[in-house]
Coordinates of C-alpha atoms in Angstrom, one line a residue:
Chain O
M4 CA 29.1 33.8 -12.1
R5 CA 25.4 34.3 -11.9
Q6 CA 25.3 34.7 -15.7
T7 CA 27.4 31.5 -16.1
C8 CA 25.1 29.7 -13.8
L9 CA 21.9 30.7 -15.6
N10 CA 23.5 30.2 -19.0
T11 CA 24.4 26.6 -18.0
V12 CA 20.7 26.0 -17.0
F13 CA 19.8 27.1 -20.5
E14 CA 22.4 24.7 -22.0
L15 CA 21.0 21.9 -19.8
A16 CA 17.5 22.8 -21.1
K17 CA 18.6 22.4 -24.7
K18 CA 19.8 18.8 -23.9
N19 CA 17.0 17.8 -21.5
K20 CA 13.4 18.6 -22.2
K21 CA 12.5 18.1 -18.6
V22 CA 14.5 21.1 -17.4
V23 CA 12.3 24.0 -16.4
F24 CA 13.3 27.4 -15.1
I25 CA 11.2 29.1 -12.4
G26 CA 12.0 32.7 -11.2
S27 CA 10.4 34.8 -8.6
D28 CA 10.0 38.3 -10.1
L29 CA 13.6 38.6 -11.2
G30 CA 15.0 41.6 -13.0
P31 CA 13.9 42.4 -16.6
G32 CA 15.4 40.3 -19.3
V33 CA 16.7 37.4 -17.1
L34 CA 17.2 34.4 -19.3
D35 CA 15.4 35.9 -22.3
S36 CA 17.0 33.5 -24.6
F37 CA 15.6 30.6 -22.6
K38 CA 12.2 32.2 -22.6
K39 CA 12.3 32.7 -26.3
K40 CA 13.5 29.2 -27.1
F41 CA 11.4 27.3 -24.6
P42 CA 8.5 29.5 -23.6
N43 CA 6.6 26.6 -22.1
R44 CA 9.4 25.7 -19.8
F45 CA 10.1 29.2 -18.6
F46 CA 8.1 30.4 -15.6
M47 CA 8.4 33.9 -14.1
E48 CA 6.1 33.9 -11.1
G49 CA 5.4 36.6 -8.6
V50 CA 6.9 37.4 -5.3
A51 CA 5.6 34.2 -3.9
E52 CA 8.5 32.1 -2.9
Q53 CA 6.5 29.6 -0.8
S54 CA 4.3 28.7 -3.7
I55 CA 7.1 28.6 -6.1
I56 CA 8.9 26.0 -4.1
G57 CA 5.8 23.9 -3.8
M58 CA 5.2 24.3 -7.5
A59 CA 8.7 23.1 -8.3
A60 CA 8.2 20.1 -6.0
G61 CA 4.9 19.3 -7.8
M62 CA 6.6 19.4 -11.1
A63 CA 9.6 17.3 -9.9
F64 CA 7.1 14.6 -8.7
D65 CA 6.2 14.4 -12.4
K66 CA 9.9 13.9 -13.5
F67 CA 10.6 17.6 -14.4
R68 CA 13.9 19.1 -13.3
P69 CA 13.1 22.5 -11.9
Y70 CA 15.8 25.2 -11.5
V71 CA 14.4 27.8 -9.2
N72 CA 16.1 31.2 -8.9
T73 CA 15.8 34.2 -6.7
I74 CA 17.8 36.2 -4.1
A75 CA 19.5 33.8 -1.7
T76 CA 17.8 35.1 1.5
F77 CA 14.4 34.7 -0.1
I78 CA 15.0 31.2 -1.5
T79 CA 16.2 29.9 1.8
R80 CA 14.7 31.6 4.8
R81 CA 11.5 33.0 3.3
C82 CA 10.3 29.6 2.2
Y83 CA 12.3 27.5 4.5
E84 CA 9.5 25.1 5.4
Q85 CA 8.6 24.5 1.8
V86 CA 12.2 23.7 1.1
A87 CA 12.3 21.4 4.1
I88 CA 9.1 19.6 3.5
D89 CA 8.1 19.9 -0.2
V90 CA 11.6 19.4 -1.5
C91 CA 13.8 17.8 1.0
L92 CA 11.4 15.4 2.8
H93 CA 10.3 14.1 -0.7
N94 CA 14.0 14.1 -1.8
L95 CA 13.1 15.7 -5.1
P96 CA 15.6 16.9 -7.7
V97 CA 14.9 20.6 -7.4
T98 CA 17.8 23.0 -7.7
L99 CA 17.6 26.2 -5.7
I100 CA 19.8 29.0 -7.1
G101 CA 20.4 31.8 -4.6
N102 CA 21.7 35.1 -5.9
G103 CA 24.0 37.1 -3.6
G104 CA 25.2 34.5 -1.2
G105 CA 27.0 36.2 1.8
L106 CA 27.5 39.9 1.8
V107 CA 27.0 40.5 -1.9
Y108 CA 24.0 42.8 -1.5
A109 CA 26.0 45.0 0.9
P110 CA 24.4 48.3 -0.1
L111 CA 20.9 46.8 0.4
G112 CA 21.4 46.1 4.0
P113 CA 20.7 43.1 6.3
T114 CA 17.4 42.1 4.8
H115 CA 19.2 41.1 1.7
Q116 CA 22.4 39.6 3.1
A117 CA 22.5 35.8 3.0
T118 CA 24.6 35.4 6.1
E119 CA 23.1 32.2 7.4
D120 CA 21.9 30.3 4.3
I121 CA 24.7 27.7 4.6
S122 CA 23.8 27.1 8.3
I123 CA 20.1 26.7 7.8
I124 CA 20.2 24.7 4.5
R125 CA 22.9 22.3 5.5
V126 CA 20.9 20.9 8.5
L127 CA 18.1 19.7 6.1
P128 CA 18.4 16.0 5.2
N129 CA 18.9 15.0 1.5
I130 CA 19.9 18.4 0.1
S131 CA 23.4 19.1 -1.3
I132 CA 25.0 22.5 -1.2
I133 CA 27.5 24.0 -3.6
S134 CA 29.3 27.3 -3.2
P135 CA 31.6 27.8 -6.2
C136 CA 34.4 30.4 -6.0
D137 CA 34.5 31.4 -9.7
A138 CA 32.7 31.1 -13.0
H139 CA 34.8 28.1 -14.2
E140 CA 33.9 26.1 -11.2
M141 CA 30.3 27.2 -11.4
K142 CA 30.0 26.1 -15.0
H143 CA 31.4 22.6 -14.3
L144 CA 29.3 22.0 -11.2
M145 CA 26.1 23.3 -12.8
E146 CA 26.6 20.9 -15.7
Q147 CA 26.8 18.1 -13.2
S148 CA 23.7 19.3 -11.3
I149 CA 21.4 17.5 -13.7
N150 CA 22.8 14.1 -12.6
L151 CA 21.9 14.6 -8.9
K152 CA 19.0 12.6 -7.7
G153 CA 18.0 14.9 -4.9
P154 CA 17.7 18.6 -4.1
L155 CA 20.6 21.1 -4.5
Y156 CA 21.2 24.6 -3.2
V157 CA 23.6 26.7 -5.3
R158 CA 25.1 29.7 -3.6
I159 CA 26.0 32.3 -6.1
A160 CA 28.6 35.0 -5.4
R161 CA 28.7 38.5 -6.8
G162 CA 30.2 37.8 -10.2
G163 CA 33.4 38.8 -11.9
E164 CA 35.6 36.9 -9.3
E165 CA 39.1 36.2 -10.4
I166 CA 39.3 32.7 -12.0
V167 CA 41.5 30.5 -9.9
T168 CA 40.2 27.0 -10.6
D169 CA 40.8 26.9 -14.4
K170 CA 43.5 24.2 -14.0
F171 CA 41.0 21.8 -12.5
K172 CA 37.9 19.9 -13.6
P173 CA 35.7 20.7 -10.7
K174 CA 33.3 18.0 -9.5
I175 CA 30.4 18.1 -7.2
G176 CA 31.4 16.5 -3.9
K177 CA 35.2 16.8 -4.5
G178 CA 37.7 19.1 -2.8
I179 CA 40.7 20.6 -4.4
Y180 CA 44.1 21.9 -3.3
L181 CA 45.0 25.3 -4.8
K182 CA 48.2 25.3 -2.7
N183 CA 49.4 22.2 -1.0
E184 CA 52.5 23.3 0.9
G185 CA 53.5 23.8 4.5
E186 CA 52.1 22.6 7.8
Y187 CA 49.2 25.1 7.9
C188 CA 46.2 25.4 5.7
F189 CA 43.3 27.6 4.9
L190 CA 40.1 25.6 4.1
T191 CA 37.7 27.6 2.1
T192 CA 34.3 27.6 0.3
G193 CA 32.9 30.1 -2.1
I194 CA 34.9 33.3 -2.6
T195 CA 36.9 32.9 0.6
C196 CA 39.1 30.8 -1.7
Q197 CA 40.5 33.9 -3.5
I198 CA 40.9 35.7 -0.2
A199 CA 42.8 32.8 1.3
L200 CA 45.0 32.6 -1.8
K201 CA 46.0 36.3 -1.3
A202 CA 46.6 35.7 2.4
S203 CA 48.8 32.7 1.6
E204 CA 50.8 34.8 -1.0
Y205 CA 51.3 37.5 1.6
L206 CA 52.5 35.0 4.2
K207 CA 54.9 33.4 1.8
N208 CA 56.3 36.7 0.4
K209 CA 56.4 38.8 3.5
K210 CA 56.8 36.2 6.3
N211 CA 58.3 33.3 4.5
I212 CA 55.6 31.0 5.8
E213 CA 54.2 28.3 3.5
C214 CA 50.4 28.0 3.8
G215 CA 48.2 25.6 1.9
V216 CA 44.8 26.5 0.5
A217 CA 42.2 23.7 0.2
H218 CA 38.9 24.5 -1.3
L219 CA 35.5 22.7 -0.9
S220 CA 33.0 24.0 -3.5
T221 CA 30.6 21.3 -2.1
I222 CA 29.6 22.1 1.4
K223 CA 27.3 19.1 1.6
P224 CA 27.9 16.3 1.4
L225 CA 31.5 16.8 2.6
D226 CA 34.3 15.2 0.7
K227 CA 35.4 13.0 3.7
K228 CA 38.2 11.3 1.9
F229 CA 39.7 14.7 1.0
L230 CA 39.2 16.0 4.5
K231 CA 40.8 13.0 6.1
Q232 CA 43.9 13.4 4.0
L233 CA 43.9 17.2 4.8
M234 CA 43.7 16.5 8.5
K235 CA 46.5 14.0 8.3
K236 CA 48.7 16.4 6.4
F237 CA 48.3 19.8 8.2
N238 CA 48.9 20.6 11.8
K239 CA 46.7 23.7 11.9
I240 CA 43.7 24.5 9.8
I241 CA 41.7 27.7 9.5
T242 CA 38.3 27.4 7.9
I243 CA 36.9 30.6 6.3
E244 CA 33.3 31.4 5.3
E245 CA 31.2 34.3 4.3
N246 CA 28.5 33.1 6.6
F247 CA 27.8 33.1 10.4
I248 CA 30.2 30.9 12.3
S249 CA 27.2 29.4 14.0
G250 CA 26.3 26.2 12.3
G251 CA 28.0 27.0 9.0
F252 CA 30.8 25.5 6.9
G253 CA 33.4 25.6 9.6
S254 CA 31.0 23.9 12.0
S255 CA 30.5 21.1 9.5
I256 CA 34.3 20.6 9.4
L257 CA 34.4 20.5 13.2
E258 CA 31.6 17.9 13.2
Y259 CA 33.6 15.8 10.7
A260 CA 36.8 16.2 12.8
S261 CA 35.1 15.0 15.9
D262 CA 34.2 11.8 14.1
C263 CA 37.4 11.4 12.1
Q264 CA 39.4 8.4 13.1
I265 CA 43.0 9.6 12.8
K266 CA 46.0 10.0 15.1
N267 CA 47.2 13.5 15.9
K268 CA 44.3 15.5 14.7
P269 CA 45.1 19.0 13.6
I270 CA 43.9 22.1 15.6
I271 CA 41.1 23.7 13.7
K272 CA 40.0 27.3 14.0
I273 CA 36.8 28.6 12.3
I274 CA 36.5 32.1 11.0
G275 CA 33.4 33.7 9.6
L276 CA 30.8 36.2 10.5
K277 CA 30.1 36.9 14.2
D278 CA 26.7 36.4 15.8
R279 CA 25.3 39.8 14.8
F280 CA 23.6 41.3 11.8
V281 CA 25.9 43.3 9.6
K282 CA 24.5 46.8 9.7
K283 CA 26.7 48.7 7.4
Y284 CA 26.3 49.3 3.7
G285 CA 28.9 50.1 1.0
T286 CA 30.4 47.3 -1.1
Q287 CA 30.9 43.6 -0.4
K288 CA 34.7 44.2 -0.1
E289 CA 34.1 46.9 2.5
L290 CA 31.8 44.6 4.5
L291 CA 34.3 41.8 4.3
D292 CA 37.0 44.1 5.7
Y293 CA 34.6 45.4 8.3
T294 CA 33.8 41.9 9.4
N295 CA 37.5 41.0 9.5
L296 CA 37.4 38.7 6.5
G297 CA 39.9 40.6 4.3
Y298 CA 43.1 38.9 3.3
M299 CA 45.2 40.8 5.8
D300 CA 42.9 39.7 8.6
L301 CA 43.3 36.1 7.5
A302 CA 47.0 36.4 7.3
N303 CA 47.3 37.9 10.7
K304 CA 44.9 35.4 12.2
M305 CA 47.0 32.6 10.7
L306 CA 50.2 34.1 12.1
K307 CA 48.7 34.4 15.6
F308 CA 47.3 30.8 15.3
I309 CA 50.7 29.5 14.3
K310 CA 52.2 31.1 17.4
E311 CA 49.5 29.7 19.8
Chain V
M16 CA -27.9 29.8 7.2
R17 CA -30.8 27.9 8.9
K18 CA -31.5 26.1 5.6
L19 CA -27.8 25.1 5.4
K20 CA -27.9 23.8 8.9
T21 CA -30.9 21.7 8.2
E22 CA -29.3 20.4 5.0
L23 CA -26.1 19.5 6.9
N24 CA -28.2 17.3 9.2
I25 CA -28.5 14.9 6.2
K26 CA -28.8 11.3 7.2
L27 CA -25.8 9.2 6.3
D28 CA -26.2 6.1 4.2
K29 CA -24.7 2.7 4.7
R30 CA -21.5 3.4 2.8
S31 CA -20.8 6.6 4.6
I32 CA -21.3 4.9 7.9
Y33 CA -19.1 2.0 6.8
L34 CA -16.2 4.4 5.8
R35 CA -16.5 6.0 9.2
S36 CA -16.2 2.6 10.8
L37 CA -12.9 2.2 9.0
V38 CA -11.7 5.6 10.4
V39 CA -12.8 4.3 13.9
K40 CA -10.5 1.2 13.3
C41 CA -7.6 3.6 12.9
L42 CA -8.6 5.6 15.9
Y43 CA -8.9 2.6 18.1
G44 CA -5.8 1.0 16.7
G45 CA -3.5 3.9 17.4
G46 CA -5.6 5.1 20.4
R47 CA -5.6 8.6 18.9
G48 CA -6.2 10.7 15.9
H49 CA -7.9 13.8 14.4
M50 CA -11.4 12.4 14.5
G51 CA -13.5 15.6 13.9
S52 CA -11.3 16.6 11.0
A53 CA -11.5 13.2 9.3
M54 CA -15.3 12.8 9.7
S55 CA -16.1 16.0 7.9
L56 CA -14.2 14.8 4.9
I57 CA -15.7 11.3 4.3
E58 CA -18.3 12.2 1.7
I59 CA -15.9 14.5 -0.2
L60 CA -13.4 11.7 -0.5
R61 CA -16.0 9.0 -1.1
V62 CA -17.5 10.9 -4.1
I63 CA -14.1 11.7 -5.5
Y64 CA -12.9 8.1 -5.4
D65 CA -16.3 6.5 -6.2
K66 CA -17.4 8.7 -9.0
V67 CA -14.8 11.2 -10.2
I68 CA -11.1 10.4 -10.4
K69 CA -9.2 7.9 -12.6
Y70 CA -6.9 5.7 -10.5
N71 CA -5.4 2.3 -10.4
P72 CA -4.5 0.8 -7.0
K73 CA -2.1 -1.6 -8.7
K74 CA -0.2 1.3 -10.3
P75 CA -0.8 4.1 -7.8
Y76 CA 1.6 6.5 -9.5
D77 CA 0.6 5.8 -13.1
I78 CA 1.4 9.0 -15.1
K79 CA -2.1 9.3 -16.5
R80 CA -3.9 9.1 -13.1
D81 CA -5.9 12.0 -11.7
R82 CA -4.1 13.5 -8.7
L83 CA -5.6 14.1 -5.2
I84 CA -3.6 15.8 -2.5
L85 CA -5.0 15.9 1.0
S86 CA -3.4 19.2 2.0
K87 CA -5.1 19.1 5.4
G88 CA -2.9 16.2 6.2
H89 CA -4.5 15.9 9.7
G90 CA -7.6 14.5 8.0
C91 CA -5.6 11.5 6.8
L92 CA -7.6 8.9 8.6
A93 CA -10.4 9.5 6.1
L94 CA -7.9 9.2 3.3
Y95 CA -6.6 5.9 4.7
A96 CA -10.1 4.6 5.0
I97 CA -11.0 5.3 1.3
L98 CA -7.6 4.1 0.1
A99 CA -7.9 0.9 2.0
D100 CA -11.5 0.5 0.8
K101 CA -10.2 0.9 -2.8
K102 CA -7.5 -1.7 -2.2
F103 CA -4.4 0.6 -2.4
F104 CA -3.4 -1.4 0.8
S105 CA -5.0 -4.0 3.0
K106 CA -7.7 -2.9 5.5
K107 CA -5.8 -4.9 8.1
K108 CA -3.3 -2.1 8.2
L109 CA -5.8 0.4 9.5
S110 CA -5.6 -0.7 13.0
S111 CA -1.8 -0.2 13.0
S112 CA -2.3 3.5 12.6
S113 CA 0.2 5.7 14.4
K114 CA 2.1 2.7 15.7
F115 CA 5.9 2.6 15.5
D116 CA 6.3 0.5 12.3
S117 CA 3.0 1.4 10.7
I118 CA 2.9 2.9 7.2
L119 CA 0.0 5.0 8.5
G120 CA 1.1 8.0 10.6
G121 CA -0.8 10.9 12.1
H122 CA -0.1 12.7 8.8
P123 CA 0.1 11.0 5.4
E124 CA 3.5 10.3 3.8
R125 CA 4.0 9.7 0.1
D126 CA 6.9 7.2 0.4
K127 CA 4.9 5.0 2.8
V128 CA 1.3 5.0 1.8
P129 CA 0.4 3.9 -1.7
G130 CA -1.9 6.4 -3.3
V131 CA -0.7 9.4 -1.2
E132 CA 0.5 12.1 -3.6
A133 CA 2.4 14.3 -1.1
S134 CA 3.4 14.2 2.5
T135 CA 1.4 16.8 4.2
G136 CA 0.7 18.0 7.7
S137 CA 2.1 21.4 7.8
L138 CA -0.7 23.5 6.4
G139 CA -0.8 25.5 3.2
H140 CA 1.6 23.3 1.2
G141 CA -0.7 21.1 -0.9
P142 CA -2.1 23.8 -3.1
A143 CA 1.3 24.7 -4.6
I144 CA 2.4 21.1 -5.0
G145 CA -0.9 20.4 -6.8
L146 CA -0.3 23.5 -9.0
G147 CA 3.1 22.1 -10.0
M148 CA 1.5 18.7 -10.8
A149 CA -1.2 20.4 -12.9
I150 CA 1.4 22.4 -14.9
A151 CA 3.4 19.3 -15.4
G152 CA 0.3 17.6 -16.8
R153 CA -0.1 20.4 -19.3
L154 CA 3.5 20.2 -20.3
N155 CA 3.2 16.5 -20.8
N156 CA 0.0 16.9 -22.8
L157 CA -1.9 14.8 -20.3
N158 CA -5.4 15.9 -19.4
Y159 CA -5.5 14.5 -15.9
K160 CA -7.2 16.5 -13.2
T161 CA -5.6 17.7 -9.9
F162 CA -7.7 17.9 -6.8
V163 CA -6.4 19.5 -3.6
I164 CA -8.4 19.3 -0.4
V165 CA -7.7 22.1 2.1
G166 CA -9.1 22.7 5.5
D167 CA -10.9 26.0 6.3
G168 CA -8.4 26.9 9.0
E169 CA -5.7 25.9 6.7
I170 CA -6.4 28.7 4.3
N171 CA -5.5 31.2 6.9
E172 CA -2.1 30.6 5.4
G173 CA -0.8 33.2 3.0
S174 CA 0.7 30.5 0.8
F175 CA -2.8 29.4 -0.2
W176 CA -3.6 32.8 -1.6
E177 CA -0.3 33.0 -3.4
T178 CA -1.1 29.8 -5.2
A179 CA -4.6 30.9 -5.9
M180 CA -3.2 33.8 -7.9
M181 CA -0.8 31.6 -9.7
A182 CA -3.5 29.0 -10.6
S183 CA -5.6 31.7 -12.1
K184 CA -2.7 33.2 -14.0
H185 CA -1.9 29.9 -15.6
K186 CA -5.6 29.2 -16.5
L187 CA -5.5 25.8 -14.8
R188 CA -8.9 24.5 -15.8
N189 CA -8.1 21.0 -14.5
Y190 CA -7.1 22.3 -11.1
Y191 CA -9.7 21.8 -8.3
V192 CA -9.5 23.1 -4.8
L193 CA -12.0 21.7 -2.4
I194 CA -12.5 23.5 0.9
D195 CA -13.7 21.4 3.8
Y196 CA -15.6 24.3 5.4
N197 CA -16.6 22.9 8.8
K198 CA -16.1 26.3 10.3
I199 CA -14.2 25.1 13.4
Q200 CA -10.4 25.2 13.7
S201 CA -8.3 23.9 16.4
Y202 CA -9.0 26.6 19.0
G203 CA -12.6 27.2 18.1
Q204 CA -15.0 28.9 15.7
L205 CA -13.3 30.3 12.6
K206 CA -15.4 33.4 13.0
E207 CA -13.6 34.0 16.3
V208 CA -10.1 32.9 15.4
L209 CA -9.8 34.2 11.8
D210 CA -12.9 34.7 9.7
L211 CA -12.7 33.7 6.1
E212 CA -15.9 35.4 5.0
P213 CA -16.9 36.5 2.4
L214 CA -15.1 33.3 1.2
K215 CA -16.9 32.9 -2.1
D216 CA -16.3 36.5 -3.1
K217 CA -12.7 36.2 -2.2
L218 CA -12.2 33.1 -4.3
I219 CA -14.1 34.6 -7.2
S220 CA -11.9 37.7 -7.0
F221 CA -8.8 35.5 -7.1
G222 CA -10.0 34.1 -10.4
F223 CA -11.7 30.8 -9.5
E224 CA -15.0 29.4 -10.7
V225 CA -16.7 28.9 -7.4
N226 CA -19.3 26.4 -6.4
Q227 CA -20.8 25.8 -3.0
V228 CA -22.2 22.5 -1.9
N229 CA -23.3 20.5 1.1
G230 CA -20.2 18.4 1.7
H231 CA -22.2 15.5 3.0
D232 CA -24.7 15.3 0.2
V233 CA -23.3 12.6 -2.1
E234 CA -25.6 13.4 -5.0
K235 CA -25.0 17.1 -5.0
L236 CA -21.2 16.6 -4.5
T237 CA -21.2 14.3 -7.5
K238 CA -23.1 16.8 -9.6
V239 CA -20.7 19.6 -8.8
L240 CA -17.5 17.5 -9.2
K241 CA -18.7 16.1 -12.5
K242 CA -19.8 19.4 -13.9
K243 CA -18.6 20.0 -17.3
C244 CA -15.8 22.5 -17.5
K245 CA -16.8 25.4 -19.7
N246 CA -14.0 27.9 -19.0
T247 CA -10.3 28.1 -18.3
K248 CA -10.6 29.1 -14.7
P249 CA -9.3 26.9 -11.8
K250 CA -12.2 25.6 -9.8
A251 CA -12.9 26.1 -6.1
I252 CA -15.6 24.1 -4.4
I253 CA -16.7 25.3 -1.0
C254 CA -17.9 22.1 0.8
H255 CA -20.0 23.0 3.8
T256 CA -19.5 20.3 6.3
V257 CA -19.9 19.4 9.9
K258 CA -16.8 18.7 12.0
G259 CA -17.2 15.2 13.5
K260 CA -20.1 14.4 11.2
G261 CA -21.9 11.2 12.0
F262 CA -21.1 11.3 15.7
Y263 CA -23.6 13.5 17.4
F264 CA -21.6 14.1 20.5
A265 CA -18.5 15.2 18.5
E266 CA -20.3 17.3 15.9
N267 CA -19.2 20.9 16.0
N268 CA -17.2 20.2 19.1
P269 CA -13.6 21.4 19.0
F270 CA -12.7 19.0 21.8
W271 CA -13.1 16.2 19.2
H272 CA -10.8 17.9 16.7
H273 CA -8.0 15.6 17.9
K274 CA -8.2 12.9 20.6
N275 CA -5.3 11.1 22.2
S276 CA -7.3 8.7 24.2
F277 CA -10.7 7.2 24.4
T278 CA -12.6 6.2 27.5
D279 CA -14.8 3.1 27.6
K280 CA -17.8 5.5 27.7
E281 CA -16.6 7.4 24.6
K282 CA -16.0 4.1 22.8
L283 CA -19.6 3.0 23.6
L284 CA -20.8 6.3 22.2
I285 CA -18.7 6.0 19.0
N286 CA -19.7 2.4 18.5
S287 CA -23.4 3.3 18.7
C288 CA -23.0 5.6 15.7
I289 CA -21.4 3.0 13.4
E290 CA -23.2 -0.1 14.4
E291 CA -25.6 -1.5 11.8
K292 CA -29.1 -0.7 12.7

């Protein structure tokens, strides 16, 4: 997924000479092809996230389209003020690409886990947030990123995720139904989409319960039309995210629900990471299971929720 | 040091006093403002706009213009004074400073004030934004210059030193950092809060060509700022200044860093310094 994302930036650079890439001391060889073809538009700066964001803003003032890439924690919380002021306050078309959204960097510990990036970025005015679930979705959304007039945060997952959106033409700002049956629904973002699909399969095959799966690859701005329809259709909705519950994706859905003018609003439950740092290592999957975000956990939570 | 102190006592000419009177308009209009921080900047901005940079108030964001970012945004009343003087906007607006509907806030905003390059106020942001503008100029084959004015307290920020390394790496010969070195930050003397010395040596070691100048001496400032560029290094100009310059009771007095009210007695004192003699 990361590779797809960066390759798409390279493709955009071929078509648009204002596209520049700025990395913060990334691994050796990253986007070598870009560097080779457009050496003047490839910047590999040091471990200096604050200045890199300011630099990107400065270039965007002069009509460039900077794509800035580093680890998700460092491009969000390390330089948060620069993102807020230099980029968001000026509403500049800077795209921030965060590697390892969620628990991807499991073996590297809590300093590298982006477990609150959705919460802290979504509260900033002007910025959009996308969190694709697979490479297909990533490619389509990144291609459209060049058309945005303001800032964008791209949350990248680990990579190699099962492709589940290939029947769709994903669009920034648009939700999709991967399963649209039953009275109950999982509402996902990022790779929780695939987890919910497995939970839904399990519920159908083992418990004979139909459960929808709706997916929002764009966390901000929310697809309100889609959400309104979703809330009319389903009685119970569980949102799932690989992010702290506090202030995250689910919170944004609840905020929308409190404002949504429909009769018989559904009951919504939000599931995500609890209010504590994840202090285990291992793999992303192990941490997802450890934090009760595995597909069986979701299935059981839905069963319990249905009975409530 | 004694020599510098004497030099900094330089007598202000009519234009410098006039520009200060425009700052006073803002202060009285809004009833508040960073007075000390604005007054140390007047000659720096005056020389830049009178003698150095290319600009067009009718096309404030013309792509070929030189860029000036006031990174120490709290010194904005001085910037408002010079921009009004240069007709970027009407001088009548100065007395609306800090009022609800004014374009002139306590920190400058790009989308409100014509001629302001970046919204600043939180310190340590301007240098990197200026760096990006300077690199953009190079990519666009435009030879404009980018000036960034920072406060001395401001460069306590690590982000300044990150950008310093990057400016040197990119050999940004058209990138100028001017340090308003009035030696007093909000709480008190820099020496006590967080000493910058040896500042010149630090900047040299970060790859800058460094010049030092009396920041109130119009001739010397002009000479330094118009100095022909002979290398590929970014430029740092340490401008030795006096906080509150031109107002004897406020000079070097941290209590005049920011004022949120003025007594009649204080107004009389201020007026006595800007009245034509």
